[in-house]
CSV table of C-alpha atoms and ligand atoms in Angstrom, one decimal:
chain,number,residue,atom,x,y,z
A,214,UNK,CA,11.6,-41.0,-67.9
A,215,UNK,CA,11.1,-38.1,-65.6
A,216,UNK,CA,14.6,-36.6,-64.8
A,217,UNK,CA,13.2,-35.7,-62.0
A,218,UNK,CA,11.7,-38.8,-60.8
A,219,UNK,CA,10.4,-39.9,-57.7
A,220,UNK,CA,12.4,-43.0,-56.2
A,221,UNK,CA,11.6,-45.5,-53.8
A,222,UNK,CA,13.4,-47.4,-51.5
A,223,UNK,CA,11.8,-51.2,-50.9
A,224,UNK,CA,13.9,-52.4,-47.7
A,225,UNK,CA,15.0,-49.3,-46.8
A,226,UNK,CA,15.9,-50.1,-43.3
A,227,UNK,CA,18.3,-53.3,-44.6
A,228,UNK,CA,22.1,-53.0,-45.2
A,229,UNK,CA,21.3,-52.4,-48.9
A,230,UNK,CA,18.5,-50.2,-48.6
A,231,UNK,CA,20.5,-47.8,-46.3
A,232,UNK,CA,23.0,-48.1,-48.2
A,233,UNK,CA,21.4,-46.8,-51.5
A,234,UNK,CA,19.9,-43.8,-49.2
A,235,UNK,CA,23.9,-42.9,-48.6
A,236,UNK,CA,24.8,-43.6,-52.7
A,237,UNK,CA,21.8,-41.2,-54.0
A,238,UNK,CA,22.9,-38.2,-51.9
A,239,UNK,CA,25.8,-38.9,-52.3
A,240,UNK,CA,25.8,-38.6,-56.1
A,241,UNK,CA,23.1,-36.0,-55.8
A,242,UNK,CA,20.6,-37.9,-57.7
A,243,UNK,CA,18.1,-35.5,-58.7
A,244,UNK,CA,15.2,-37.0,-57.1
A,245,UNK,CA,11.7,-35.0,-56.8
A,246,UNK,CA,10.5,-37.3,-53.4
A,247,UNK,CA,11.7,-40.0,-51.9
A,248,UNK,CA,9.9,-43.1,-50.4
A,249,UNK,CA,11.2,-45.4,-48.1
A,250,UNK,CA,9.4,-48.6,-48.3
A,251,UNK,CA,10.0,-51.7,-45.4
A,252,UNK,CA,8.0,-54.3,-43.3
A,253,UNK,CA,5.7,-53.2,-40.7
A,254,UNK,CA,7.8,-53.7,-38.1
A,255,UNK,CA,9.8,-50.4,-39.3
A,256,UNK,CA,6.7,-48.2,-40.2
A,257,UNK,CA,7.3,-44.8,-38.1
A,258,UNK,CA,10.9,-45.1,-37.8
A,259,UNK,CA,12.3,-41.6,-39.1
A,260,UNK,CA,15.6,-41.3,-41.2
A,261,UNK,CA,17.5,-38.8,-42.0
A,262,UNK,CA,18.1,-38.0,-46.3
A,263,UNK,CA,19.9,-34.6,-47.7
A,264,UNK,CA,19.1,-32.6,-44.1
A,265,UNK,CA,15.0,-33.5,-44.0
A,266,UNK,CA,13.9,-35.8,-41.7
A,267,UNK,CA,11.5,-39.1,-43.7
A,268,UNK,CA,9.0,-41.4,-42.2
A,269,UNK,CA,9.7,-45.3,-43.4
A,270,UNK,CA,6.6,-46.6,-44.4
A,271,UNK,CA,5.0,-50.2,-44.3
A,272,UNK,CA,4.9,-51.8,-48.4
A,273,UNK,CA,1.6,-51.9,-49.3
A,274,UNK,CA,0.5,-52.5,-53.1
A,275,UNK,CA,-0.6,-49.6,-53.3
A,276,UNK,CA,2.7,-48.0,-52.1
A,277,UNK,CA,4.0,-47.3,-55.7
A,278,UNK,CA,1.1,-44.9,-57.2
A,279,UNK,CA,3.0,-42.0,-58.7
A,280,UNK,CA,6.5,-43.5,-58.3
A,281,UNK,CA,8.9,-43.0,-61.3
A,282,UNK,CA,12.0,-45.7,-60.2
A,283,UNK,CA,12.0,-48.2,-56.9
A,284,UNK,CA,14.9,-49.7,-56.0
A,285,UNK,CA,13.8,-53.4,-54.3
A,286,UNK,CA,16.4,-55.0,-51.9
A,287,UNK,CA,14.1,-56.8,-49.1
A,288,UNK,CA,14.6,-60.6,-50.7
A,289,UNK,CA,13.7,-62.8,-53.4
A,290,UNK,CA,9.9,-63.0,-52.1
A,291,UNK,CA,9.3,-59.3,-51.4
A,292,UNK,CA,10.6,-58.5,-55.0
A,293,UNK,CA,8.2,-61.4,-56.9
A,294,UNK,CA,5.6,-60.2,-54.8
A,295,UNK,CA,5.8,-56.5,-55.4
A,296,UNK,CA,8.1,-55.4,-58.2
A,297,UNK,CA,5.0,-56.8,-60.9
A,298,UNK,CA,2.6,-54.8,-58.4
A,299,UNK,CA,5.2,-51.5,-58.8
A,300,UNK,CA,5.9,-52.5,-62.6
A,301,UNK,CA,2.4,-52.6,-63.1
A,302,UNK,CA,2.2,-48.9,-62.1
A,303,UNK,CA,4.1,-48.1,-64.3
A,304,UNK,CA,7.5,-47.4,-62.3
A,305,UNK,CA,10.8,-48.9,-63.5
A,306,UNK,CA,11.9,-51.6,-60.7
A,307,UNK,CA,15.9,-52.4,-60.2
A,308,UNK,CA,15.6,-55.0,-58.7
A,309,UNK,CA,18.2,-56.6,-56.3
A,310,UNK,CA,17.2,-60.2,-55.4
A,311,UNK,CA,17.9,-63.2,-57.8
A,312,UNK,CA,13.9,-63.6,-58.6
A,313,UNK,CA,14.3,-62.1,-62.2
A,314,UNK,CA,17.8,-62.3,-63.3
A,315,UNK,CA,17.6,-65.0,-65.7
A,316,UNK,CA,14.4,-64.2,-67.1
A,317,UNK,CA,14.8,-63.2,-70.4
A,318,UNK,CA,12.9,-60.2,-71.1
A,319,UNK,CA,14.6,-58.7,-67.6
A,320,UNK,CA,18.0,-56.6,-68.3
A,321,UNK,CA,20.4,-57.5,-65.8
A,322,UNK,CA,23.2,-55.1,-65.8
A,323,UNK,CA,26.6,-53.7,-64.6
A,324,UNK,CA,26.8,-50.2,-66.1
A,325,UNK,CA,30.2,-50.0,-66.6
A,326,UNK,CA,29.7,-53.5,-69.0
A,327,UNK,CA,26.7,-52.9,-70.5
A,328,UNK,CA,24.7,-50.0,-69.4
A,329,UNK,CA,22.8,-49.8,-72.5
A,330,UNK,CA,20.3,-53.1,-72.1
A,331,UNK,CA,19.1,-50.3,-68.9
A,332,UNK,CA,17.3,-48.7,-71.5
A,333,UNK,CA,15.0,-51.7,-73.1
A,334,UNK,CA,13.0,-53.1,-70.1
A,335,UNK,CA,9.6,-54.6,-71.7
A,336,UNK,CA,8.5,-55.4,-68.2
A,337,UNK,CA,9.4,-52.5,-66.0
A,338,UNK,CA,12.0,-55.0,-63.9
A,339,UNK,CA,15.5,-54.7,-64.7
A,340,UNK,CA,17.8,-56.8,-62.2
A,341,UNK,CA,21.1,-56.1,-60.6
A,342,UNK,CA,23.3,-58.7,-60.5
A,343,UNK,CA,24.8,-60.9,-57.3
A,344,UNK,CA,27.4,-59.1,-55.8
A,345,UNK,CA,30.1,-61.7,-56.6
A,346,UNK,CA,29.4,-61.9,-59.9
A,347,UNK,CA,29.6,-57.9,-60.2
A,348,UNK,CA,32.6,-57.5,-58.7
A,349,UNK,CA,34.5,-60.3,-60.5
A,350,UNK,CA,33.5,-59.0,-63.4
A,351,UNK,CA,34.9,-55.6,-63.1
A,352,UNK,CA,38.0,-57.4,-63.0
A,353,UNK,CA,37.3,-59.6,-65.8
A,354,UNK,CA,35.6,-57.3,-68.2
A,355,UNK,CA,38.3,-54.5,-69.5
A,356,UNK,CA,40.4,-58.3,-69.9
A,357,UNK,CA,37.8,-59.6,-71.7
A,358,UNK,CA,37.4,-56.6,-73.7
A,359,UNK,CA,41.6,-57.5,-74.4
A,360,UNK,CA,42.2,-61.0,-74.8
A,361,UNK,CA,38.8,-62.6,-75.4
A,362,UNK,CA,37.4,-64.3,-72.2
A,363,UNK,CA,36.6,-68.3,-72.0
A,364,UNK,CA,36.7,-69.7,-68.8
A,365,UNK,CA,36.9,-68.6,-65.3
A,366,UNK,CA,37.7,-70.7,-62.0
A,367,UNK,CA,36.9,-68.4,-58.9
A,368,UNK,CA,36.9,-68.8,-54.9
A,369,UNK,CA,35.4,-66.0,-53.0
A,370,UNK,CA,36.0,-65.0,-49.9
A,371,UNK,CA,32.6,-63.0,-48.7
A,372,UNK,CA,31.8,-60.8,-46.0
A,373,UNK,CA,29.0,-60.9,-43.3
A,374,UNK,CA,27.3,-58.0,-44.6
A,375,UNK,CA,25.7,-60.2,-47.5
A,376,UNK,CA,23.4,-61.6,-45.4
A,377,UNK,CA,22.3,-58.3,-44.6
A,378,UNK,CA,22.4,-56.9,-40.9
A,379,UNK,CA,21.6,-60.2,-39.3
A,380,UNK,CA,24.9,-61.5,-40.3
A,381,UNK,CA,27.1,-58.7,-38.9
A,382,UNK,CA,25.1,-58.9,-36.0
A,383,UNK,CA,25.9,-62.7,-35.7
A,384,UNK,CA,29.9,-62.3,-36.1
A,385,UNK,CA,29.8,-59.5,-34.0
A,386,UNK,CA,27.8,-61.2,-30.8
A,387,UNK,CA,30.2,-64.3,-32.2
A,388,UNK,CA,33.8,-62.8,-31.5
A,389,UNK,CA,32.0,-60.9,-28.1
A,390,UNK,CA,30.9,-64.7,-26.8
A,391,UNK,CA,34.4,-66.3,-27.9
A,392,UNK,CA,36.6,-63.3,-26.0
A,393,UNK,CA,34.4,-63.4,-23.0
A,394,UNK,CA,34.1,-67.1,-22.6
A,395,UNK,CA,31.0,-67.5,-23.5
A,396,UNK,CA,28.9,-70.7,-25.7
A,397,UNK,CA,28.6,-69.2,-29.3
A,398,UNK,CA,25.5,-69.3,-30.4
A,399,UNK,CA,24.6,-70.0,-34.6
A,400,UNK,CA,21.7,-68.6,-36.1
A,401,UNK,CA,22.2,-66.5,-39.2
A,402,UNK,CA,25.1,-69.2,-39.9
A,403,UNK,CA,24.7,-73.1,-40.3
A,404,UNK,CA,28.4,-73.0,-38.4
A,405,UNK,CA,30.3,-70.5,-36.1
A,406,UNK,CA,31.2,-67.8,-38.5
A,407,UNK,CA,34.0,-66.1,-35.8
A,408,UNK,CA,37.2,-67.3,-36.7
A,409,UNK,CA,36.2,-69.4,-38.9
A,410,UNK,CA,35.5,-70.0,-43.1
A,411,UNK,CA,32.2,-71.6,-44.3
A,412,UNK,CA,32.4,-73.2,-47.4
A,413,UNK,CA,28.5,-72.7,-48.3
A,414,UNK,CA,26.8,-70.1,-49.4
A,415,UNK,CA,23.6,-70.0,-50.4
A,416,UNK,CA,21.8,-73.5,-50.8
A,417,UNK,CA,23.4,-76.6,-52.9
A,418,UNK,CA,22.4,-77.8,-56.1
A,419,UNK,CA,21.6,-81.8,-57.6
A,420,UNK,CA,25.4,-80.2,-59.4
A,421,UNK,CA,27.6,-80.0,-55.9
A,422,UNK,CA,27.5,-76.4,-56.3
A,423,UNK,CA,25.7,-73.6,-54.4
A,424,UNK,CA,23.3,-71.5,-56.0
A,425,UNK,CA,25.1,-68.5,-55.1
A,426,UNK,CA,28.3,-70.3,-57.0
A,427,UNK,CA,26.0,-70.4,-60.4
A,428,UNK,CA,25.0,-67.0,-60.4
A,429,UNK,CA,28.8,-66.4,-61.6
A,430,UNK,CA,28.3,-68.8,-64.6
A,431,UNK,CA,24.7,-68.5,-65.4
A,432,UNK,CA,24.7,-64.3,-64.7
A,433,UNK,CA,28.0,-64.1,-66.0
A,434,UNK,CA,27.0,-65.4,-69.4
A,435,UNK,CA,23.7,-63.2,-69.4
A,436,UNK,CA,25.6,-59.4,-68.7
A,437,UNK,CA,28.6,-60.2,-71.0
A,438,UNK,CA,26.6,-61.8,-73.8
A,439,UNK,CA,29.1,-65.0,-73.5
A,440,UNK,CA,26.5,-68.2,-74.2
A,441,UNK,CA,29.8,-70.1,-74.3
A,442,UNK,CA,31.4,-68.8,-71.4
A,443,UNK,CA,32.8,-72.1,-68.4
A,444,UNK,CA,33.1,-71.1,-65.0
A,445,UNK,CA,33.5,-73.2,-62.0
A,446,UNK,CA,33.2,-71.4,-58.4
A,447,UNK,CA,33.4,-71.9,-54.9
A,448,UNK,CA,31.5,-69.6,-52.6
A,449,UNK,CA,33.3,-69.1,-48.8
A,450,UNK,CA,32.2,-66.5,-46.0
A,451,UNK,CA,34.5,-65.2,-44.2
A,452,UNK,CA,34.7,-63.2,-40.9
A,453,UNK,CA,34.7,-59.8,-42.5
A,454,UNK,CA,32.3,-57.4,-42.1
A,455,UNK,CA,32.2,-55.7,-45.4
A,456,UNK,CA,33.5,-56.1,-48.8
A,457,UNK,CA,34.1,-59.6,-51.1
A,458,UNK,CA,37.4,-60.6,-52.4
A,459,UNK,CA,37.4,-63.1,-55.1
A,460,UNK,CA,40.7,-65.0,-56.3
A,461,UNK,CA,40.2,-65.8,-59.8
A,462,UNK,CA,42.0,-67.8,-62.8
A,463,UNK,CA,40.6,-66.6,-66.3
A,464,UNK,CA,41.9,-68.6,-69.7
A,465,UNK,CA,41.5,-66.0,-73.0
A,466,UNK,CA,40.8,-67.3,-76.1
A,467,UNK,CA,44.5,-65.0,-77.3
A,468,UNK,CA,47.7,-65.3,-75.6
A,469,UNK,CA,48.2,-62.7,-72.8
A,470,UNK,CA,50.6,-61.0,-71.4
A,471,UNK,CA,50.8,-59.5,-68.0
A,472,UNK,CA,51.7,-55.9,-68.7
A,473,UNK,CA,49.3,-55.5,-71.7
A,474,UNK,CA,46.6,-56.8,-69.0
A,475,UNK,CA,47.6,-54.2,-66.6
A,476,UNK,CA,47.4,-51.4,-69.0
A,477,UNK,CA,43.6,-52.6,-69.9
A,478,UNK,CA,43.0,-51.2,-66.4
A,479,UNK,CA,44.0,-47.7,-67.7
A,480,UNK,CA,41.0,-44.9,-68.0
A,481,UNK,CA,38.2,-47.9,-66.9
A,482,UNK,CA,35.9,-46.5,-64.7
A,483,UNK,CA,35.0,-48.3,-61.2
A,484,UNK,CA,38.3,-50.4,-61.3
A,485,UNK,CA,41.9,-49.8,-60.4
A,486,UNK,CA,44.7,-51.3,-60.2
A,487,UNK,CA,47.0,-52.0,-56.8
A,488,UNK,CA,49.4,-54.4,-58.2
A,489,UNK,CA,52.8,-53.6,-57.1
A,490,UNK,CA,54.0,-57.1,-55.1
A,491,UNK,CA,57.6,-56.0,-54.5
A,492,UNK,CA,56.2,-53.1,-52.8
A,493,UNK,CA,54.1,-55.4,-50.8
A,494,UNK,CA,50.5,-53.6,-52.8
A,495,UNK,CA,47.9,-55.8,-53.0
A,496,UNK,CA,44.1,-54.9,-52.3
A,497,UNK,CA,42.8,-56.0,-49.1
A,498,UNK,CA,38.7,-55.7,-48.1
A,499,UNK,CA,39.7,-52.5,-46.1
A,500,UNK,CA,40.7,-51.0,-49.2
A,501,UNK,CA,37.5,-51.2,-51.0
A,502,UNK,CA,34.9,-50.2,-47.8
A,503,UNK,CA,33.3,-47.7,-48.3
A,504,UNK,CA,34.4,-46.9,-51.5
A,505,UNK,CA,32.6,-47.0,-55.0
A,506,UNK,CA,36.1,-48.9,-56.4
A,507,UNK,CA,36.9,-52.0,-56.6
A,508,UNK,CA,40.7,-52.8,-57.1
A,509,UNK,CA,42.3,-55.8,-58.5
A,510,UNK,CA,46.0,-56.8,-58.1
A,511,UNK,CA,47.9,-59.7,-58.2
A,512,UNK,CA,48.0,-60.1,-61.6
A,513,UNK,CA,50.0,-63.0,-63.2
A,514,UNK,CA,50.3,-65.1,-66.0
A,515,UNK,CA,49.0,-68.4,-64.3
A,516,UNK,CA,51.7,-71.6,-64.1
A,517,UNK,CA,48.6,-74.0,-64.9
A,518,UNK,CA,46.6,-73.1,-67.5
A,519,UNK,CA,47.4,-71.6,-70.9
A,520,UNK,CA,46.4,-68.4,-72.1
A,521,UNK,CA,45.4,-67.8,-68.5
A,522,UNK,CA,45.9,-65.2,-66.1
A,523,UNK,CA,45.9,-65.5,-62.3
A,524,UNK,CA,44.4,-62.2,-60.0
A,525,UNK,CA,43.1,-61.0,-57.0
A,526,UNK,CA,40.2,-58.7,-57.1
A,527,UNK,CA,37.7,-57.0,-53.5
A,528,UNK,CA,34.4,-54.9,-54.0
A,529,UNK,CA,32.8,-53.3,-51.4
A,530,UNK,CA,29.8,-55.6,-52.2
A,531,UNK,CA,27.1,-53.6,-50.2
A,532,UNK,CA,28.0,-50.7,-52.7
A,533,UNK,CA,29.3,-51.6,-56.1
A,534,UNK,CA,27.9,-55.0,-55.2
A,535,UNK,CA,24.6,-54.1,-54.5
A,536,UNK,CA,23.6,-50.1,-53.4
A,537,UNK,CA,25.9,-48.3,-56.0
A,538,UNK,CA,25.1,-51.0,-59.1
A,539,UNK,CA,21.8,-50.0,-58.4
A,540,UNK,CA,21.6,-46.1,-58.4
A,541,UNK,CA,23.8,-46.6,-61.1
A,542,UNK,CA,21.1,-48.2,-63.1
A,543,UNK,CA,18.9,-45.3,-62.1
A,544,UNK,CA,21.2,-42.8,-63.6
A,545,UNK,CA,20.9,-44.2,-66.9
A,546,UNK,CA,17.2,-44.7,-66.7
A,547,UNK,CA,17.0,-40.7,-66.0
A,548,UNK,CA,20.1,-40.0,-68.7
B,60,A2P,P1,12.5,-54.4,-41.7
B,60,A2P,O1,13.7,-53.7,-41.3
B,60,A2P,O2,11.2,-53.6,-41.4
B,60,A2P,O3,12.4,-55.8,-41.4
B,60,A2P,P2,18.6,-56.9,-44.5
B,60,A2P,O4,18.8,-57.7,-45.8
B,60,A2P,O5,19.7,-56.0,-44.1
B,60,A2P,O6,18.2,-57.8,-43.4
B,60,A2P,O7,17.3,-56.0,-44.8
B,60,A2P,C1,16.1,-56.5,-45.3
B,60,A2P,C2,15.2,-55.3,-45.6
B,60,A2P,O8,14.0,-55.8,-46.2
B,60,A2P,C3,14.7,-54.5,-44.4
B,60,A2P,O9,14.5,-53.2,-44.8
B,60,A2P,C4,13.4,-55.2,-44.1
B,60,A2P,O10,12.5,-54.3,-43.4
B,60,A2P,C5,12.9,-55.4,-45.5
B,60,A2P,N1,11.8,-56.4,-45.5
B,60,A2P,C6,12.0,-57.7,-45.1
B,60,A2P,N2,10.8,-58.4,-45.2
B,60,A2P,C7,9.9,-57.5,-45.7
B,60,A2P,C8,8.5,-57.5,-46.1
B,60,A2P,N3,7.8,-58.6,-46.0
B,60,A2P,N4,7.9,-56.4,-46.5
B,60,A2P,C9,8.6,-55.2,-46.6
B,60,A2P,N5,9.9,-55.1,-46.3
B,60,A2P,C10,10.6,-56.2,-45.8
């Protein structure tokens, strides 16, 4: 790979794709042009990247001639549409939808867990994981690494901003019509999403779960090589703009111990630790937006379950959940 590639963007005008704009200058990615791919309905719409001013341009097939890397986040049909058009090129796709996470000659990868399947990609598609999944796992993984994980039982508590801008939008004009007196209207949302907690994400299953609560167990499995791996999930949004939390019991296959599990926290990148209770410390979504960290804290040796430890642990999910995971991948690709 060039290390001077030329990147695309493919839904460059979404939460995600704007978002990965901010993450690449941010980190200073050493890109030779950048492309920013969205529907026609953005074509002509100038943005602003590292002080030069770029034109968004409609995706076309033929938008990825002479692209080195294109980062897709405009859904599940644009990416099995395009990214075999892009791969075909000849360009690595990361690939944020679900369309290609469980195939089986697609990498799908958390860097920080194991960056090096990045670097085999038969087809050109390597897929970023669901946010959920990313950010639990940060938590879970230096534990893993410790005690030996076996099971995990998980509630999240998600943010608007995964359903991209139209779901900020909808709490947003939500909480406006509620303080004002006026009928609420639902679009985005099968139920009012202000003041309130939907327990359905994603569509259900012939199991009772979502689909977006079997991307823990099924993606889960995939990134940390655990075939064996049981998780059981429940998937809730909640009236926050931006970041996930997910409350979490995992069972080890050792005994653990709650200090030992806080010192596996010690030196990992992307994850600290904000676990002092009689202090009142505990992450909160705040915390994490707009951040690259995620934080995990209220860590204890759960009352239920043996060999299982209890925890709290937010993301900013439009960064390390999505954006970040992403240019991430890029980073290796160019390494
Ligand atoms: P556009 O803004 O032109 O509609 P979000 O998830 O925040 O809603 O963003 C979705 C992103 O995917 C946007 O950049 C959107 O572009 C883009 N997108 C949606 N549908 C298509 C499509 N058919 N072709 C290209 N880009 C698309």
């Amino acid at each position: 790979m060039n290390a001077q590639p030329k990147v695309a963007i493919v839904g460059a005008t979404g939460a995600v794709g704007v978002e990965i704009q901010k993450c690449l200058e941010e980190r200073q990615f050493p890109l030779s042009g950048l492309k920013l791919l969205a529907s026609a309905r953005s074509a002509g719409k100038k943005v602003e990247y590292a002080g030069r001013v770029l034109e968004v341009e409609e995706l076309r097939p033929e938008s990825f001639r002479g692209v080195d890397i294109a980062l897709f986040s405009a859904g599940g049909n644009v990416s099995r549409e395009y990214a075999p058009v892009a791969a075909g090129e000849g360009c690595v796709v990361v690939d944020n939808s679900s369309a290609f996470r469980q195939e089986e000659d697609v990498p799908l990868v958390v860097p920080e867990i194991n960056g090096e399947a990045a670097l085999h990609h038969p087809r050109n598609i390597i897929a970023n994981p669901n946010c959920t999944t990313i950010i639990t796992l940060m938590a879970l993984y230096p534990l893993h690494i410790k005690f030996g994980l076996r099971m995990i039982i998980a509630s999240s508590y998600q943010a608007v901003s995964g359903s991209g801008q139209h779901g900020i939008a909808e709490l947003e004009q939500q909480v406006r019509a509620i303080v004002n007196g006026d009928p609420v209207v639902c679009s985005t949302y099968p139920r009012q999403i202000a003041f309130n907690v939907l327990p359905q994400i994603d569509c259900f299953t012939d199991t009772g779960y979502t689909k977006e609560e079997l991307k823990m167990l099924n993606e889960g499995r995939k990134i940390m090589n655990l075939p064996e791996l049981s998780v059981s999930c429940t998937c809730v949004r909640v009236p926050v703009y931006r970041s996930h939390s997910i409350s979490c019991v995992a069972q080890f296959e050792r005994p653990v111990d709650v200090e030992v599990a806080r010192a596996c926290y010690a030196g990992m990148p992307g994850i600290a630790l904000m676990d002092q209770p009689a202090r009142g410390e505990w992450p909160t979504p705040l915390d994490a937006t707009n951040g690259d960290t995620c934080y995990v804290g209220r860590i204890r040796k759960d009352l239920a379950i043996p060999n299982a430890l209890s925890l709290w642990v937010v993301g900013d999910q439009v960064r390390k959940g999505a954006a970040l995971n992403a240019v991430q991948i890029a980073e290796l690709l160019i390494r």
